[in-house]
Amino acid sequence: MKIGIVGSGMVGSATAYAMALRGSASEIVLVDRDADLASAHAQDISHALPFADPMVVRAGDYADLDGAGIVVISAGVNQQPGETRLALLGRNAAVFREVVEALMKVVPDAIFLVASNPVDLMTYAVQRFSGLPIERVIGSGTILDTARFRVLIGDHLGIAPSSVHAYVLGEHGDSEVAIWSSARAGNVPIEAFAAQTGRSLTDAARQTITDKVRNAAYTIISGKGATYYGIGAGLARIAEAIGGDERVVLSVSTVTGDVEGVHDVPLSLPRIVGAKGVMAELRPDLDEGERAALRKSAETIADLKSAIDDA
């Protein structure tokens, strides 16, 4: 599958690199306002191809995206130290309208993957500006938060994160909701696993893990200016699910008809992802506190939709 990436900054280039190493595509085309930057990243990544699967990685312009089945949108301004994802909204909306208008002239049948922050609202912007069906505009959402959650639970329990089945839902941001009530290690509830293996999982330990997941981006940005490796791998994983029609369950963001009484809000739920994009959404069992938190997260995003509608 041919994949386009619009925006060749740290996230875009890390996504291309992850896709190249994982063999996620047959061809990757990098597009950026800074043509030299896109060309440099394309050359650098292509030099890694002898150590990976055969493919083509090149730079181009919008016309070169013709025939792409997936386009990753990682354009926009960067998140600054101490700046919340939601504070980026006004600065990114105008950029996205320009990008989407250009893409719709070339790849109106592609599936768009949105990576730029605040990703839920940028997903809403792409769907609104493009007019595409909601299942074909997918935000990376909480796929990275979910990965962080599983890593931290795995570290605490002394098991591989791939054996942890737990999700972070809602906003990719400060109001995100770590779902503990349905978390499993293998097929065993987290609390039961901790008891059987002698690993204490107190309320304090759970809160520490939740806080580390929520604050991970701020910690990384403080240390090196941006986050990009984790989300690059996450976007590659979503692309593979689409390209291979895997019908795998991933926590990604789309515009959702109703979430705890909040209507038409873009946020993450577990969703089945395949060749046509999002094929179905799942509603996990939540305890009372999680339902309230998810509603608050949905309201947080919904309150800012007007900034997109007015853009």
mmCIF file of N, CA and C in Angstrom, residues 162-272:
data_model
loop_
_atom_site.group_PDB
_atom_site.id
_atom_site.type_symbol
_atom_site.label_atom_id
_atom_site.label_comp_id
_atom_site.label_asym_id
_atom_site.label_seq_id
_atom_site.Cartn_x
_atom_site.Cartn_y
_atom_site.Cartn_z
ATOM 1 N N SER A 162 2.603 -6.731 26.450
ATOM 2 C CA SER A 162 1.719 -7.404 25.495
ATOM 3 C C SER A 162 0.745 -8.351 26.179
ATOM 4 N N SER A 163 1.017 -8.713 27.451
ATOM 5 C CA SER A 163 0.095 -9.562 28.214
ATOM 6 C C SER A 163 -0.913 -8.758 29.017
ATOM 7 N N VAL A 164 -0.805 -7.436 28.937
ATOM 8 C CA VAL A 164 -1.730 -6.557 29.653
ATOM 9 C C VAL A 164 -2.798 -6.079 28.682
ATOM 10 N N HIS A 165 -4.047 -6.205 29.086
ATOM 11 C CA HIS A 165 -5.168 -5.764 28.259
ATOM 12 C C HIS A 165 -5.928 -4.694 29.047
ATOM 13 N N ALA A 166 -5.646 -3.459 28.703
ATOM 14 C CA ALA A 166 -6.238 -2.328 29.418
ATOM 15 C C ALA A 166 -6.239 -1.133 28.474
ATOM 16 N N TYR A 167 -7.189 -0.238 28.659
ATOM 17 C CA TYR A 167 -7.353 0.884 27.740
ATOM 18 C C TYR A 167 -7.400 2.215 28.464
ATOM 19 N N VAL A 168 -6.935 3.239 27.763
ATOM 20 C CA VAL A 168 -7.178 4.624 28.143
ATOM 21 C C VAL A 168 -8.156 5.180 27.118
ATOM 22 N N LEU A 169 -9.242 5.796 27.587
ATOM 23 C CA LEU A 169 -10.305 6.265 26.710
ATOM 24 C C LEU A 169 -10.512 7.772 26.878
ATOM 25 N N GLY A 170 -11.345 8.338 25.997
ATOM 26 C CA GLY A 170 -11.657 9.752 26.078
ATOM 27 C C GLY A 170 -10.690 10.603 25.288
ATOM 28 N N GLU A 171 -10.360 11.747 25.843
ATOM 29 C CA GLU A 171 -9.438 12.702 25.212
ATOM 30 C C GLU A 171 -8.010 12.177 25.269
ATOM 31 N N HIS A 172 -7.248 12.445 24.227
ATOM 32 C CA HIS A 172 -5.793 12.276 24.310
ATOM 33 C C HIS A 172 -5.255 13.542 24.959
ATOM 34 N N GLY A 173 -5.276 13.549 26.276
ATOM 35 C CA GLY A 173 -4.891 14.763 26.979
ATOM 36 C C GLY A 173 -5.221 14.678 28.451
ATOM 37 N N ASP A 174 -5.374 15.827 29.055
ATOM 38 C CA ASP A 174 -5.454 15.897 30.510
ATOM 39 C C ASP A 174 -6.693 15.243 31.097
ATOM 40 N N SER A 175 -7.773 15.116 30.315
ATOM 41 C CA SER A 175 -9.000 14.521 30.857
ATOM 42 C C SER A 175 -9.147 13.040 30.493
ATOM 43 N N GLU A 176 -8.112 12.449 29.939
ATOM 44 C CA GLU A 176 -8.186 11.036 29.550
ATOM 45 C C GLU A 176 -8.529 10.152 30.746
ATOM 46 N N VAL A 177 -9.104 8.978 30.459
ATOM 47 C CA VAL A 177 -9.593 8.099 31.518
ATOM 48 C C VAL A 177 -8.930 6.729 31.409
ATOM 49 N N ALA A 178 -8.127 6.401 32.390
ATOM 50 C CA ALA A 178 -7.525 5.065 32.463
ATOM 51 C C ALA A 178 -8.571 4.103 33.032
ATOM 52 N N ILE A 179 -8.874 3.067 32.283
ATOM 53 C CA ILE A 179 -9.938 2.136 32.677
ATOM 54 C C ILE A 179 -9.334 0.962 33.445
ATOM 55 N N TRP A 180 -9.483 1.011 34.744
ATOM 56 C CA TRP A 180 -8.970 -0.047 35.618
ATOM 57 C C TRP A 180 -9.978 -1.177 35.817
ATOM 58 N N SER A 181 -11.267 -0.875 35.769
ATOM 59 C CA SER A 181 -12.274 -1.857 36.171
ATOM 60 C C SER A 181 -12.287 -3.091 35.280
ATOM 61 N N SER A 182 -11.891 -2.933 34.004
ATOM 62 C CA SER A 182 -11.887 -4.076 33.091
ATOM 63 C C SER A 182 -10.481 -4.509 32.700
ATOM 64 N N ALA A 183 -9.455 -3.970 33.353
ATOM 65 C CA ALA A 183 -8.070 -4.317 33.017
ATOM 66 C C ALA A 183 -7.785 -5.779 33.345
ATOM 67 N N ARG A 184 -7.036 -6.415 32.451
ATOM 68 C CA ARG A 184 -6.701 -7.827 32.604
ATOM 69 C C ARG A 184 -5.209 -8.052 32.398
ATOM 70 N N ALA A 185 -4.688 -9.065 33.078
ATOM 71 C CA ALA A 185 -3.356 -9.598 32.796
ATOM 72 C C ALA A 185 -3.594 -11.004 32.268
ATOM 73 N N GLY A 186 -3.347 -11.194 30.959
ATOM 74 C CA GLY A 186 -3.833 -12.413 30.336
ATOM 75 C C GLY A 186 -5.347 -12.361 30.360
ATOM 76 N N ASN A 187 -5.976 -13.387 30.906
ATOM 77 C CA ASN A 187 -7.445 -13.357 31.037
ATOM 78 C C ASN A 187 -7.872 -13.203 32.489
ATOM 79 N N VAL A 188 -6.942 -12.733 33.337
ATOM 80 C CA VAL A 188 -7.196 -12.615 34.771
ATOM 81 C C VAL A 188 -7.347 -11.145 35.136
ATOM 82 N N PRO A 189 -8.373 -10.764 35.893
ATOM 83 C CA PRO A 189 -8.478 -9.381 36.346
ATOM 84 C C PRO A 189 -7.205 -8.926 37.041
ATOM 85 N N ILE A 190 -6.860 -7.670 36.837
ATOM 86 C CA ILE A 190 -5.596 -7.137 37.351
ATOM 87 C C ILE A 190 -5.440 -7.379 38.852
ATOM 88 N N GLU A 191 -6.499 -7.115 39.616
ATOM 89 C CA GLU A 191 -6.404 -7.289 41.068
ATOM 90 C C GLU A 191 -6.136 -8.749 41.440
ATOM 91 N N ALA A 192 -6.808 -9.668 40.744
ATOM 92 C CA ALA A 192 -6.600 -11.087 41.022
ATOM 93 C C ALA A 192 -5.183 -11.512 40.648
ATOM 94 N N PHE A 193 -4.697 -11.012 39.522
ATOM 95 C CA PHE A 193 -3.324 -11.344 39.114
ATOM 96 C C PHE A 193 -2.320 -10.850 40.159
ATOM 97 N N ALA A 194 -2.516 -9.602 40.629
ATOM 98 C CA ALA A 194 -1.609 -9.049 41.627
ATOM 99 C C ALA A 194 -1.618 -9.884 42.899
ATOM 100 N N ALA A 195 -2.801 -10.323 43.318
ATOM 101 C CA ALA A 195 -2.908 -11.134 44.523
ATOM 102 C C ALA A 195 -2.237 -12.497 44.346
ATOM 103 N N GLN A 196 -2.436 -13.111 43.172
ATOM 104 C CA GLN A 196 -1.873 -14.444 42.923
ATOM 105 C C GLN A 196 -0.354 -14.426 42.812
ATOM 106 N N THR A 197 0.200 -13.312 42.377
ATOM 107 C CA THR A 197 1.645 -13.247 42.166
ATOM 108 C C THR A 197 2.373 -12.477 43.267
ATOM 109 N N GLY A 198 1.629 -12.057 44.265
ATOM 110 C CA GLY A 198 2.256 -11.356 45.379
ATOM 111 C C GLY A 198 2.676 -9.938 45.065
ATOM 112 N N ARG A 199 2.068 -9.353 44.027
ATOM 113 C CA ARG A 199 2.379 -7.973 43.650
ATOM 114 C C ARG A 199 1.282 -7.059 44.203
ATOM 115 N N SER A 200 1.616 -6.180 45.093
ATOM 116 C CA SER A 200 0.628 -5.293 45.692
ATOM 117 C C SER A 200 0.175 -4.256 44.673
ATOM 118 N N LEU A 201 -1.144 -4.114 44.545
ATOM 119 C CA LEU A 201 -1.702 -3.101 43.642
ATOM 120 C C LEU A 201 -2.687 -2.254 44.441
ATOM 121 N N THR A 202 -2.143 -1.360 45.241
ATOM 122 C CA THR A 202 -2.951 -0.510 46.107
ATOM 123 C C THR A 202 -3.570 0.637 45.307
ATOM 124 N N ASP A 203 -4.494 1.336 45.940
ATOM 125 C CA ASP A 203 -5.074 2.514 45.304
ATOM 126 C C ASP A 203 -3.984 3.536 44.982
ATOM 127 N N ALA A 204 -3.013 3.660 45.881
ATOM 128 C CA ALA A 204 -1.920 4.610 45.656
ATOM 129 C C ALA A 204 -1.090 4.211 44.445
ATOM 130 N N ALA A 205 -0.833 2.899 44.296
ATOM 131 C CA ALA A 205 -0.060 2.425 43.141
ATOM 132 C C ALA A 205 -0.810 2.678 41.848
ATOM 133 N N ARG A 206 -2.116 2.431 41.868
ATOM 134 C CA ARG A 206 -2.916 2.676 40.667
ATOM 135 C C ARG A 206 -2.929 4.160 40.318
ATOM 136 N N GLN A 207 -3.028 5.017 41.313
ATOM 137 C CA GLN A 207 -3.028 6.451 41.054
ATOM 138 C C GLN A 207 -1.694 6.910 40.481
ATOM 139 N N THR A 208 -0.613 6.334 41.007
ATOM 140 C CA THR A 208 0.715 6.680 40.488
ATOM 141 C C THR A 208 0.844 6.310 39.020
ATOM 142 N N ILE A 209 0.374 5.129 38.667
ATOM 143 C CA ILE A 209 0.421 4.696 37.268
ATOM 144 C C ILE A 209 -0.434 5.611 36.397
ATOM 145 N N THR A 210 -1.645 5.903 36.852
ATOM 146 C CA THR A 210 -2.540 6.782 36.095
ATOM 147 C C THR A 210 -1.902 8.145 35.867
ATOM 148 N N ASP A 211 -1.295 8.702 36.915
ATOM 149 C CA ASP A 211 -0.662 10.018 36.804
ATOM 150 C C ASP A 211 0.515 9.985 35.831
ATOM 151 N N LYS A 212 1.295 8.914 35.862
ATOM 152 C CA LYS A 212 2.444 8.809 34.954
ATOM 153 C C LYS A 212 1.992 8.712 33.501
ATOM 154 N N VAL A 213 0.892 8.016 33.268
ATOM 155 C CA VAL A 213 0.349 7.942 31.906
ATOM 156 C C VAL A 213 -0.089 9.335 31.448
ATOM 157 N N ARG A 214 -0.838 10.012 32.286
ATOM 158 C CA ARG A 214 -1.382 11.326 31.914
ATOM 159 C C ARG A 214 -0.281 12.358 31.713
ATOM 160 N N ASN A 215 0.786 12.270 32.488
ATOM 161 C CA ASN A 215 1.836 13.283 32.447
ATOM 162 C C ASN A 215 3.032 12.887 31.585
ATOM 163 N N ALA A 216 2.959 11.745 30.928
ATOM 164 C CA ALA A 216 4.115 11.255 30.172
ATOM 165 C C ALA A 216 4.580 12.248 29.120
ATOM 166 N N ALA A 217 3.635 12.811 28.367
ATOM 167 C CA ALA A 217 4.024 13.740 27.296
ATOM 168 C C ALA A 217 4.731 14.957 27.868
ATOM 169 N N TYR A 218 4.207 15.503 28.976
ATOM 170 C CA TYR A 218 4.828 16.684 29.562
ATOM 171 C C TYR A 218 6.251 16.363 30.035
ATOM 172 N N THR A 219 6.429 15.182 30.612
ATOM 173 C CA THR A 219 7.754 14.787 31.086
ATOM 174 C C THR A 219 8.741 14.667 29.928
ATOM 175 N N ILE A 220 8.302 14.042 28.851
ATOM 176 C CA ILE A 220 9.175 13.844 27.688
ATOM 177 C C ILE A 220 9.481 15.184 27.016
ATOM 178 N N ILE A 221 8.454 16.027 26.845
ATOM 179 C CA ILE A 221 8.657 17.329 26.217
ATOM 180 C C ILE A 221 9.620 18.175 27.037
ATOM 181 N N SER A 222 9.511 18.097 28.348
ATOM 182 C CA SER A 222 10.427 18.838 29.215
ATOM 183 C C SER A 222 11.865 18.380 29.019
ATOM 184 N N GLY A 223 12.039 17.081 28.782
ATOM 185 C CA GLY A 223 13.384 16.542 28.656
ATOM 186 C C GLY A 223 14.011 16.707 27.288
ATOM 187 N N LYS A 224 13.188 16.596 26.212
ATOM 188 C CA LYS A 224 13.795 16.641 24.868
ATOM 189 C C LYS A 224 12.995 17.453 23.846
ATOM 190 N N GLY A 225 11.942 18.137 24.286
ATOM 191 C CA GLY A 225 11.267 19.077 23.411
ATOM 192 C C GLY A 225 10.054 18.566 22.678
ATOM 193 N N ALA A 226 9.933 17.241 22.495
ATOM 194 C CA ALA A 226 8.796 16.692 21.746
ATOM 195 C C ALA A 226 8.720 15.191 21.969
ATOM 196 N N THR A 227 7.557 14.630 21.701
ATOM 197 C CA THR A 227 7.395 13.174 21.697
ATOM 198 C C THR A 227 7.144 12.730 20.265
ATOM 199 N N TYR A 228 7.772 11.640 19.858
ATOM 200 C CA TYR A 228 7.592 11.219 18.465
ATOM 201 C C TYR A 228 7.792 9.731 18.224
ATOM 202 N N TYR A 229 8.658 9.052 18.935
ATOM 203 C CA TYR A 229 8.888 7.639 18.648
ATOM 204 C C TYR A 229 7.655 6.786 18.930
ATOM 205 N N GLY A 230 7.063 6.982 20.105
ATOM 206 C CA GLY A 230 5.904 6.172 20.478
ATOM 207 C C GLY A 230 4.740 6.364 19.530
ATOM 208 N N ILE A 231 4.423 7.620 19.209
ATOM 209 C CA ILE A 231 3.286 7.864 18.325
ATOM 210 C C ILE A 231 3.605 7.424 16.904
ATOM 211 N N GLY A 232 4.867 7.513 16.501
ATOM 212 C CA GLY A 232 5.231 7.019 15.178
ATOM 213 C C GLY A 232 4.941 5.538 15.041
ATOM 214 N N ALA A 233 5.286 4.764 16.068
ATOM 215 C CA ALA A 233 4.993 3.330 16.052
ATOM 216 C C ALA A 233 3.495 3.074 16.108
ATOM 217 N N GLY A 234 2.773 3.886 16.867
ATOM 218 C CA GLY A 234 1.330 3.717 16.948
ATOM 219 C C GLY A 234 0.647 3.958 15.614
ATOM 220 N N LEU A 235 1.073 4.991 14.904
ATOM 221 C CA LEU A 235 0.497 5.274 13.588
ATOM 222 C C LEU A 235 0.833 4.172 12.588
ATOM 223 N N ALA A 236 2.046 3.637 12.678
ATOM 224 C CA ALA A 236 2.403 2.515 11.813
ATOM 225 C C ALA A 236 1.495 1.324 12.085
ATOM 226 N N ARG A 237 1.187 1.109 13.356
ATOM 227 C CA ARG A 237 0.314 -0.013 13.715
ATOM 228 C C ARG A 237 -1.093 0.175 13.153
ATOM 229 N N ILE A 238 -1.624 1.391 13.230
ATOM 230 C CA ILE A 238 -2.952 1.646 12.668
ATOM 231 C C ILE A 238 -2.935 1.419 11.161
ATOM 232 N N ALA A 239 -1.892 1.907 10.496
ATOM 233 C CA ALA A 239 -1.788 1.731 9.047
ATOM 234 C C ALA A 239 -1.746 0.257 8.664
ATOM 235 N N GLU A 240 -1.036 -0.538 9.439
ATOM 236 C CA GLU A 240 -0.966 -1.974 9.159
ATOM 237 C C GLU A 240 -2.330 -2.638 9.329
ATOM 238 N N ALA A 241 -3.072 -2.205 10.327
ATOM 239 C CA ALA A 241 -4.411 -2.768 10.536
ATOM 240 C C ALA A 241 -5.313 -2.474 9.353
ATOM 241 N N ILE A 242 -5.164 -1.291 8.780
ATOM 242 C CA ILE A 242 -5.959 -0.927 7.605
ATOM 243 C C ILE A 242 -5.462 -1.686 6.378
ATOM 244 N N GLY A 243 -4.162 -1.631 6.142
ATOM 245 C CA GLY A 243 -3.597 -2.263 4.955
ATOM 246 C C GLY A 243 -3.818 -3.763 4.908
ATOM 247 N N GLY A 244 -3.794 -4.408 6.065
ATOM 248 C CA GLY A 244 -3.980 -5.854 6.132
ATOM 249 C C GLY A 244 -5.391 -6.283 6.452
ATOM 250 N N ASP A 245 -6.311 -5.338 6.521
ATOM 251 C CA ASP A 245 -7.699 -5.625 6.897
ATOM 252 C C ASP A 245 -7.742 -6.533 8.131
ATOM 253 N N GLU A 246 -6.973 -6.146 9.152
ATOM 254 C CA GLU A 246 -6.788 -6.992 10.331
ATOM 255 C C GLU A 246 -8.021 -7.082 11.226
ATOM 256 N N ARG A 247 -8.833 -6.033 11.222
ATOM 257 C CA ARG A 247 -10.008 -5.992 12.097
ATOM 258 C C ARG A 247 -9.602 -6.177 13.563
ATOM 259 N N VAL A 248 -8.568 -5.435 13.921
ATOM 260 C CA VAL A 248 -8.017 -5.477 15.269
ATOM 261 C C VAL A 248 -8.652 -4.366 16.099
ATOM 262 N N VAL A 249 -8.709 -4.562 17.405
ATOM 263 C CA VAL A 249 -9.284 -3.562 18.296
ATOM 264 C C VAL A 249 -8.181 -2.609 18.769
ATOM 265 N N LEU A 250 -8.361 -1.329 18.468
ATOM 266 C CA LEU A 250 -7.401 -0.296 18.852
ATOM 267 C C LEU A 250 -8.153 0.882 19.461
ATOM 268 N N SER A 251 -7.526 1.565 20.387
ATOM 269 C CA SER A 251 -8.156 2.744 20.998
ATOM 270 C C SER A 251 -7.799 3.967 20.151
ATOM 271 N N VAL A 252 -8.659 4.277 19.187
ATOM 272 C CA VAL A 252 -8.442 5.406 18.285
ATOM 273 C C VAL A 252 -9.624 6.362 18.362
ATOM 274 N N SER A 253 -9.423 7.545 17.807
ATOM 275 C CA SER A 253 -10.409 8.613 17.927
ATOM 276 C C SER A 253 -11.175 8.807 16.624
ATOM 277 N N THR A 254 -12.493 8.875 16.721
ATOM 278 C CA THR A 254 -13.339 9.328 15.629
ATOM 279 C C THR A 254 -14.475 10.148 16.230
ATOM 280 N N VAL A 255 -15.186 10.852 15.370
ATOM 281 C CA VAL A 255 -16.381 11.571 15.828
ATOM 282 C C VAL A 255 -17.414 10.527 16.246
ATOM 283 N N THR A 256 -17.904 10.644 17.467
ATOM 284 C CA THR A 256 -18.763 9.628 18.080
ATOM 285 C C THR A 256 -20.147 10.216 18.355
ATOM 286 N N GLY A 257 -21.179 9.480 17.938
ATOM 287 C CA GLY A 257 -22.544 9.997 18.031
ATOM 288 C C GLY A 257 -22.983 10.347 19.428
ATOM 289 N N ASP A 258 -22.682 9.490 20.400
ATOM 290 C CA ASP A 258 -23.110 9.749 21.773
ATOM 291 C C ASP A 258 -22.147 9.079 22.737
ATOM 292 N N VAL A 259 -21.650 9.848 23.678
ATOM 293 C CA VAL A 259 -20.795 9.328 24.746
ATOM 294 C C VAL A 259 -21.304 9.878 26.061
ATOM 295 N N GLU A 260 -21.945 9.018 26.818
ATOM 296 C CA GLU A 260 -22.478 9.410 28.128
ATOM 297 C C GLU A 260 -23.328 10.679 28.031
ATOM 298 N N GLY A 261 -24.131 10.767 26.962
ATOM 299 C CA GLY A 261 -25.032 11.894 26.797
ATOM 300 C C GLY A 261 -24.445 13.087 26.071
ATOM 301 N N VAL A 262 -23.172 13.030 25.699
ATOM 302 C CA VAL A 262 -22.534 14.102 24.933
ATOM 303 C C VAL A 262 -22.535 13.679 23.467
ATOM 304 N N HIS A 263 -23.015 14.541 22.586
ATOM 305 C CA HIS A 263 -23.274 14.150 21.204
ATOM 306 C C HIS A 263 -22.211 14.658 20.237
ATOM 307 N N ASP A 264 -21.929 13.829 19.228
ATOM 308 C CA ASP A 264 -21.041 14.187 18.117
ATOM 309 C C ASP A 264 -19.709 14.734 18.616
ATOM 310 N N VAL A 265 -19.065 13.963 19.449
ATOM 311 C CA VAL A 265 -17.807 14.392 20.050
ATOM 312 C C VAL A 265 -16.676 13.475 19.581
ATOM 313 N N PRO A 266 -15.520 14.023 19.198
ATOM 314 C CA PRO A 266 -14.392 13.199 18.788
ATOM 315 C C PRO A 266 -13.570 12.762 19.999
ATOM 316 N N LEU A 267 -13.494 11.468 20.214
ATOM 317 C CA LEU A 267 -12.677 10.938 21.312
ATOM 318 C C LEU A 267 -12.408 9.458 21.061
ATOM 319 N N SER A 268 -11.623 8.863 21.943
ATOM 320 C CA SER A 268 -11.220 7.477 21.763
ATOM 321 C C SER A 268 -12.080 6.502 22.542
ATOM 322 N N LEU A 269 -12.467 5.434 21.834
ATOM 323 C CA LEU A 269 -13.060 4.237 22.399
ATOM 324 C C LEU A 269 -12.354 3.052 21.739
ATOM 325 N N PRO A 270 -12.488 1.852 22.282
ATOM 326 C CA PRO A 270 -11.968 0.689 21.552
ATOM 327 C C PRO A 270 -12.753 0.545 20.244
ATOM 328 N N ARG A 271 -12.024 0.454 19.135
ATOM 329 C CA ARG A 271 -12.679 0.370 17.832
ATOM 330 C C ARG A 271 -12.035 -0.708 16.976
ATOM 331 N N ILE A 272 -12.861 -1.352 16.151
ATOM 332 C CA ILE A 272 -12.368 -2.371 15.235
ATOM 333 C C ILE A 272 -11.892 -1.665 13.970
#
